[in-house]
JSON list of C-alpha atoms in Angstrom, two decimals:
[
{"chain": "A", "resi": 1, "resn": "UNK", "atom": "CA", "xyz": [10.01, 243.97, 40.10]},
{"chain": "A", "resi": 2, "resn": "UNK", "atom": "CA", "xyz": [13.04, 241.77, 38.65]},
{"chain": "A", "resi": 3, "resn": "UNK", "atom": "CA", "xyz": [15.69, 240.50, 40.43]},
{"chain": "A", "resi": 4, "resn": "UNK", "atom": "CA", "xyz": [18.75, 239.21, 39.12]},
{"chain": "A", "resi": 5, "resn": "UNK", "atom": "CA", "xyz": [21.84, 237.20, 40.16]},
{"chain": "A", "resi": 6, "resn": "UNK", "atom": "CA", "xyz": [24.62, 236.77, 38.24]},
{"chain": "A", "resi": 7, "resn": "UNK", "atom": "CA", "xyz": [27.26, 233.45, 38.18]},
{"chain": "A", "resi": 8, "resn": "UNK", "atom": "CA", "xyz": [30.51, 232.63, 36.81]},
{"chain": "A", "resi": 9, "resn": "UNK", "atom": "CA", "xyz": [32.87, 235.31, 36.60]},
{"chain": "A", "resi": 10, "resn": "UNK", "atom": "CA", "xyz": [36.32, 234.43, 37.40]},
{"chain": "A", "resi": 11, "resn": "UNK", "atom": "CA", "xyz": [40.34, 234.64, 36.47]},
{"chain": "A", "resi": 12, "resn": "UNK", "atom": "CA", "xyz": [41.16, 233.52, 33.23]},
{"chain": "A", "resi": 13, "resn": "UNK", "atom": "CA", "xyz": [44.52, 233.57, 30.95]},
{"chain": "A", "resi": 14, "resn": "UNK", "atom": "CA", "xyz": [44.08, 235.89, 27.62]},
{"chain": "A", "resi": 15, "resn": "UNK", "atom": "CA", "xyz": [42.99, 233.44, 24.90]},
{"chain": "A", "resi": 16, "resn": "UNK", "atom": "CA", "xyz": [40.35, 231.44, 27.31]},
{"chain": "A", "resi": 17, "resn": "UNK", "atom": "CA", "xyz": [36.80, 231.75, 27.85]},
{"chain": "A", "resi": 18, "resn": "UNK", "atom": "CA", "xyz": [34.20, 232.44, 30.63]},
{"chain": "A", "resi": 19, "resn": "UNK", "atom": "CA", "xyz": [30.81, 231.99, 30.77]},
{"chain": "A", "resi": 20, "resn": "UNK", "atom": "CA", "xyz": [28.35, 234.43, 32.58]},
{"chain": "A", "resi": 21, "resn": "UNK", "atom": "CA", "xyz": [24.94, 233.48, 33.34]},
{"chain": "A", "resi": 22, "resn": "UNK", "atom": "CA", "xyz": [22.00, 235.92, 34.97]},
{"chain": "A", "resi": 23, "resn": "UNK", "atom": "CA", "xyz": [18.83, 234.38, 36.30]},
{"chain": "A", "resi": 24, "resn": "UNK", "atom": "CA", "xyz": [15.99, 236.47, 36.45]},
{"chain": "A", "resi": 25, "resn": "UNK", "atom": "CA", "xyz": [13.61, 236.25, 38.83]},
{"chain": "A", "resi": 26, "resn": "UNK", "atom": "CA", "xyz": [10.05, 238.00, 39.89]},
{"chain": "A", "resi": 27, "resn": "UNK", "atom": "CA", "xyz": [7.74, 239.50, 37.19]},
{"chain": "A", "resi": 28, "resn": "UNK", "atom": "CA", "xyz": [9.96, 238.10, 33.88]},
{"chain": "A", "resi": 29, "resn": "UNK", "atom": "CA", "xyz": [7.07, 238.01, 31.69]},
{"chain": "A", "resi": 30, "resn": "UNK", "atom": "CA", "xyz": [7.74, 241.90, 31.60]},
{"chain": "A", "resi": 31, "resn": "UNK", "atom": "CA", "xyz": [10.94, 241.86, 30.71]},
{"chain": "A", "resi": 32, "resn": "UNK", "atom": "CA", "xyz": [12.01, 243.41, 27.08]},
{"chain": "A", "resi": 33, "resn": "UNK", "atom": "CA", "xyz": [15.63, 243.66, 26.95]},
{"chain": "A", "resi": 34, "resn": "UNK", "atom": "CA", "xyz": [18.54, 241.45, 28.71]},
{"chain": "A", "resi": 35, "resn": "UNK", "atom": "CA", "xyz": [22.21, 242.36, 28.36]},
{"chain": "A", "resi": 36, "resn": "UNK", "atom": "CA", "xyz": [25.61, 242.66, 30.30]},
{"chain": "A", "resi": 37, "resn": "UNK", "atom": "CA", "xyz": [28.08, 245.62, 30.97]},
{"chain": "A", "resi": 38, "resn": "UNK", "atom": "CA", "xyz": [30.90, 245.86, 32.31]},
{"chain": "A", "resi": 39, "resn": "UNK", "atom": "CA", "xyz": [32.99, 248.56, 34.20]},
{"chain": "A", "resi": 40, "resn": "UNK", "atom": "CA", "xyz": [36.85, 248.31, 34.25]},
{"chain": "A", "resi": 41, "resn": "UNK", "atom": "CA", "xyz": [38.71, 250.95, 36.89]},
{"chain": "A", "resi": 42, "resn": "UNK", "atom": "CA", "xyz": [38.37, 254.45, 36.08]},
{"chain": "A", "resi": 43, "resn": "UNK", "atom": "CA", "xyz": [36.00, 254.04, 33.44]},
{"chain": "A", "resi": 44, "resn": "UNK", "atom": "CA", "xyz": [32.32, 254.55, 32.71]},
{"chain": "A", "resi": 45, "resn": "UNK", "atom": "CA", "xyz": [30.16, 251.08, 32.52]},
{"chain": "A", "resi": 46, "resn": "UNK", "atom": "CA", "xyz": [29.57, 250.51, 28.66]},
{"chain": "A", "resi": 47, "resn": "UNK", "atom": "CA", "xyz": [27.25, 248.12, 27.31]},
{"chain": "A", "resi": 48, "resn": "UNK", "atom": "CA", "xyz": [28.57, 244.58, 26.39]},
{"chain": "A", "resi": 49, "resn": "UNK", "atom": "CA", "xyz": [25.61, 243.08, 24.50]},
{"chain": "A", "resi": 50, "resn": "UNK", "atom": "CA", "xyz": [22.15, 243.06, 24.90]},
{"chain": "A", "resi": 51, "resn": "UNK", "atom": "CA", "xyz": [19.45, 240.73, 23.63]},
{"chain": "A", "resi": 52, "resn": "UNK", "atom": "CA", "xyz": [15.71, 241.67, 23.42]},
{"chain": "A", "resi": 53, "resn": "UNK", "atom": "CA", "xyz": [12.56, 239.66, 23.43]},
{"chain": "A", "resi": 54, "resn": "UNK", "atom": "CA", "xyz": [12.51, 238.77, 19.92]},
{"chain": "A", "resi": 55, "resn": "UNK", "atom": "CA", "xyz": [15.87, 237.80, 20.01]},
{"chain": "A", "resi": 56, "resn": "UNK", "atom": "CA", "xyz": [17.75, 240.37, 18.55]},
{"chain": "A", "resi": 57, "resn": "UNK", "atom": "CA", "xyz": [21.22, 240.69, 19.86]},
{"chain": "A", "resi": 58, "resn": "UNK", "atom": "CA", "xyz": [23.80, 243.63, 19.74]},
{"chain": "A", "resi": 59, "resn": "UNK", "atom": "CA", "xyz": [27.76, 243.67, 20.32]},
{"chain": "A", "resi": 60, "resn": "UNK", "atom": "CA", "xyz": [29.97, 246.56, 21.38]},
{"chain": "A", "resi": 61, "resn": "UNK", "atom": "CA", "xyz": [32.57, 247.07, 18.34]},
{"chain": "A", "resi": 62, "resn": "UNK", "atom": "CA", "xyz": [35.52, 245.15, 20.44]},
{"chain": "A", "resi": 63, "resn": "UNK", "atom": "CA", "xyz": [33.44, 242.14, 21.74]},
{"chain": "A", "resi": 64, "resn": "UNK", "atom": "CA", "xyz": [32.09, 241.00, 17.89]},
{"chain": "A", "resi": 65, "resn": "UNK", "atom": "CA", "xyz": [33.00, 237.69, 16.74]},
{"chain": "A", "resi": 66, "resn": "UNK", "atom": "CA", "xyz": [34.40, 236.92, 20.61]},
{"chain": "A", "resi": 67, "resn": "UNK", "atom": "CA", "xyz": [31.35, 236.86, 22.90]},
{"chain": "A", "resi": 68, "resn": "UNK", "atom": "CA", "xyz": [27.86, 235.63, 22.09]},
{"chain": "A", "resi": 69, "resn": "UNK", "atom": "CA", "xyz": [24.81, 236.41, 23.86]},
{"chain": "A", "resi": 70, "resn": "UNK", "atom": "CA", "xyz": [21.65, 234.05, 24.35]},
{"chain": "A", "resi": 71, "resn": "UNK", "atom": "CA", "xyz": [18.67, 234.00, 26.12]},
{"chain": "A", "resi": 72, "resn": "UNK", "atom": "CA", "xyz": [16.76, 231.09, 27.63]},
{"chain": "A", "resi": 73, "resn": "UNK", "atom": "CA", "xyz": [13.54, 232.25, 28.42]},
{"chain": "A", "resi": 74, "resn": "UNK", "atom": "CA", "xyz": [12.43, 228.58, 29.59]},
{"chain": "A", "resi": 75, "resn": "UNK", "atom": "CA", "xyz": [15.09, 228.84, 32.52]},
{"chain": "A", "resi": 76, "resn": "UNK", "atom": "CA", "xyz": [15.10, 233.03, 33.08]},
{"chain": "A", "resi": 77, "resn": "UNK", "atom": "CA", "xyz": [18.40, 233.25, 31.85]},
{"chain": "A", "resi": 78, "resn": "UNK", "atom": "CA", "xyz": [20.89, 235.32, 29.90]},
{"chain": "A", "resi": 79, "resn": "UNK", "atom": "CA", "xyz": [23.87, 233.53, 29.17]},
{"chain": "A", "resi": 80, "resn": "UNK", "atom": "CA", "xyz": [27.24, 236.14, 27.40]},
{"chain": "A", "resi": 81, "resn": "UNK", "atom": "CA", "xyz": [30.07, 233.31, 26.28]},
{"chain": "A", "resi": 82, "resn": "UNK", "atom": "CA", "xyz": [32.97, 235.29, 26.40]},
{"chain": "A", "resi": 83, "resn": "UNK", "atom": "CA", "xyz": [35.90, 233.42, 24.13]},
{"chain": "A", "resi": 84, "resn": "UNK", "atom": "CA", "xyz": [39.44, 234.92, 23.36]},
{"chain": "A", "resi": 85, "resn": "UNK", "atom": "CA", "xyz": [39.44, 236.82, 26.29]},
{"chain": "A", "resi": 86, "resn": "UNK", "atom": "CA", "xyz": [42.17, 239.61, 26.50]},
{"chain": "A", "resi": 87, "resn": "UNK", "atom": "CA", "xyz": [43.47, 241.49, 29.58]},
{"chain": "A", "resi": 88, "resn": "UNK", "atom": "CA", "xyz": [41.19, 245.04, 28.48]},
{"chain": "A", "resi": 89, "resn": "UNK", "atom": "CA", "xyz": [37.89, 242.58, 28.76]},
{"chain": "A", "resi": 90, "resn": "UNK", "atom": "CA", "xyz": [39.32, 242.91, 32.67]},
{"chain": "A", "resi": 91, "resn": "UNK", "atom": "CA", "xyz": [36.18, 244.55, 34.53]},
{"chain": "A", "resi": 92, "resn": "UNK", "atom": "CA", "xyz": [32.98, 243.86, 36.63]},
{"chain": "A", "resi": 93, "resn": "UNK", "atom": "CA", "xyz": [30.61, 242.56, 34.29]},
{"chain": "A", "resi": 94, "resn": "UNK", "atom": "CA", "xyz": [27.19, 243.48, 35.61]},
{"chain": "A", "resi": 95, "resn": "UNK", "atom": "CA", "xyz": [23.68, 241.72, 34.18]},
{"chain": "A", "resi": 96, "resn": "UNK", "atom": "CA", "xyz": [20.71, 244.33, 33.10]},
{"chain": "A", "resi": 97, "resn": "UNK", "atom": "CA", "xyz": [17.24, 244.08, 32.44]},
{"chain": "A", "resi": 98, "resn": "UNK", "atom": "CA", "xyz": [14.73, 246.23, 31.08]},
{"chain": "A", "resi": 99, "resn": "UNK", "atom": "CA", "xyz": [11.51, 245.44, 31.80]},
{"chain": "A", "resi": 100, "resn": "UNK", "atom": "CA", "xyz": [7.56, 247.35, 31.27]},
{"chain": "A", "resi": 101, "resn": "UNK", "atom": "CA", "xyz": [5.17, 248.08, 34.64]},
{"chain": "A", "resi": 102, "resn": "UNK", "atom": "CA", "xyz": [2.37, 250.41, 34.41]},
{"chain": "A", "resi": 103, "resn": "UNK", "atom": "CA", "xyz": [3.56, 251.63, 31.05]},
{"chain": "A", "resi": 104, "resn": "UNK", "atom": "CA", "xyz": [6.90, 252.34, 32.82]},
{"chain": "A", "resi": 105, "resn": "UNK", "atom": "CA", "xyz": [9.81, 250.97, 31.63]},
{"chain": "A", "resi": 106, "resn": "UNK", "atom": "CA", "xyz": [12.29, 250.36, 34.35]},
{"chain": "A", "resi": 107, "resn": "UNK", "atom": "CA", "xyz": [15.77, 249.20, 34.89]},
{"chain": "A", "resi": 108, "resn": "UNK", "atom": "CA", "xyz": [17.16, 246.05, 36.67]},
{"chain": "A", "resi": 109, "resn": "UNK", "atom": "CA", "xyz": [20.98, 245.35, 38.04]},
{"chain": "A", "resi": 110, "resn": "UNK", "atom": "CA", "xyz": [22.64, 242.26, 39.36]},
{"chain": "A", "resi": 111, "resn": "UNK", "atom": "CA", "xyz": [25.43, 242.92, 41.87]},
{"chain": "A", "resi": 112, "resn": "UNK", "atom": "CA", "xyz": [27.88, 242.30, 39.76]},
{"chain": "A", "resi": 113, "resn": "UNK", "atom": "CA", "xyz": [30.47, 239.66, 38.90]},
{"chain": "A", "resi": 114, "resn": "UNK", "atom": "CA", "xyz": [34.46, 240.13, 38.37]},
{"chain": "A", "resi": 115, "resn": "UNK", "atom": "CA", "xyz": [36.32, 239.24, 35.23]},
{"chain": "A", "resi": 116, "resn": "UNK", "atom": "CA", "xyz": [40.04, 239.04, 35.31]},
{"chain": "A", "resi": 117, "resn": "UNK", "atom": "CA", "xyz": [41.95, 238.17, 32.23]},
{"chain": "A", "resi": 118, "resn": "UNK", "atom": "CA", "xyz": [45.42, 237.78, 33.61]},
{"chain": "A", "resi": 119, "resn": "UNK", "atom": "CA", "xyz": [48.48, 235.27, 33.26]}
]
């Protein structure tokens, strides 16, 4: 299994940045993909950006050129900067992880962190 706990969420003023880190923890070497979503009220969670084992990242259409995604396999952690943040980047941002057991792939969720982009 993989376990993951997610940090820094917070209020922020549109224009300013977070940072959202998600340590992984238990069997990581099986781990394929990493990536955040979110889920704003009233609306279906949607995929943020992802990042797989060989690095390759992907950006939902309104996050590109704002938020990057990295990967730090030497701590177990997925880090999404998140830079000119605007009030509809507003949600719970929730960490993922797919990981491979028994030929299985399976899916991982942290509880959850809150991102509000207010003045």
């Amino acid at each position: 299994q993989v376990q993951l706990v997610e940090s820094g969420g917070g209020l922020v003023q549109p224009g300013g940045s977070l940072r959202l880190s998600c340590a992984a923890s238990g069997n990581i070497f099986s781990i394929a993909v990493m990536g955040w979503y979110r889920q704003a009220p009233g609306k279906q969670r949607e995929l943020v950006a992802k990042i797989t084992s060989g690095a390759t990242t992907n950006y939902e259409d309104s996050v590109k050129g704002r938020f990057t995604i990295s990967r730090d396999d030497g701590q177990n952690t997925v880090v999404l900067q998140m830079n000119s943040l605007k009030p509809e980047d507003q949600a719970v941002y929730y960490c993922y992880a797919a990981y491979v057991t028994s030929g299985t792939v399976i899916g991982s969720w942290g509880q959850g962190t809150q991102v509000t982009v207010s003045s």
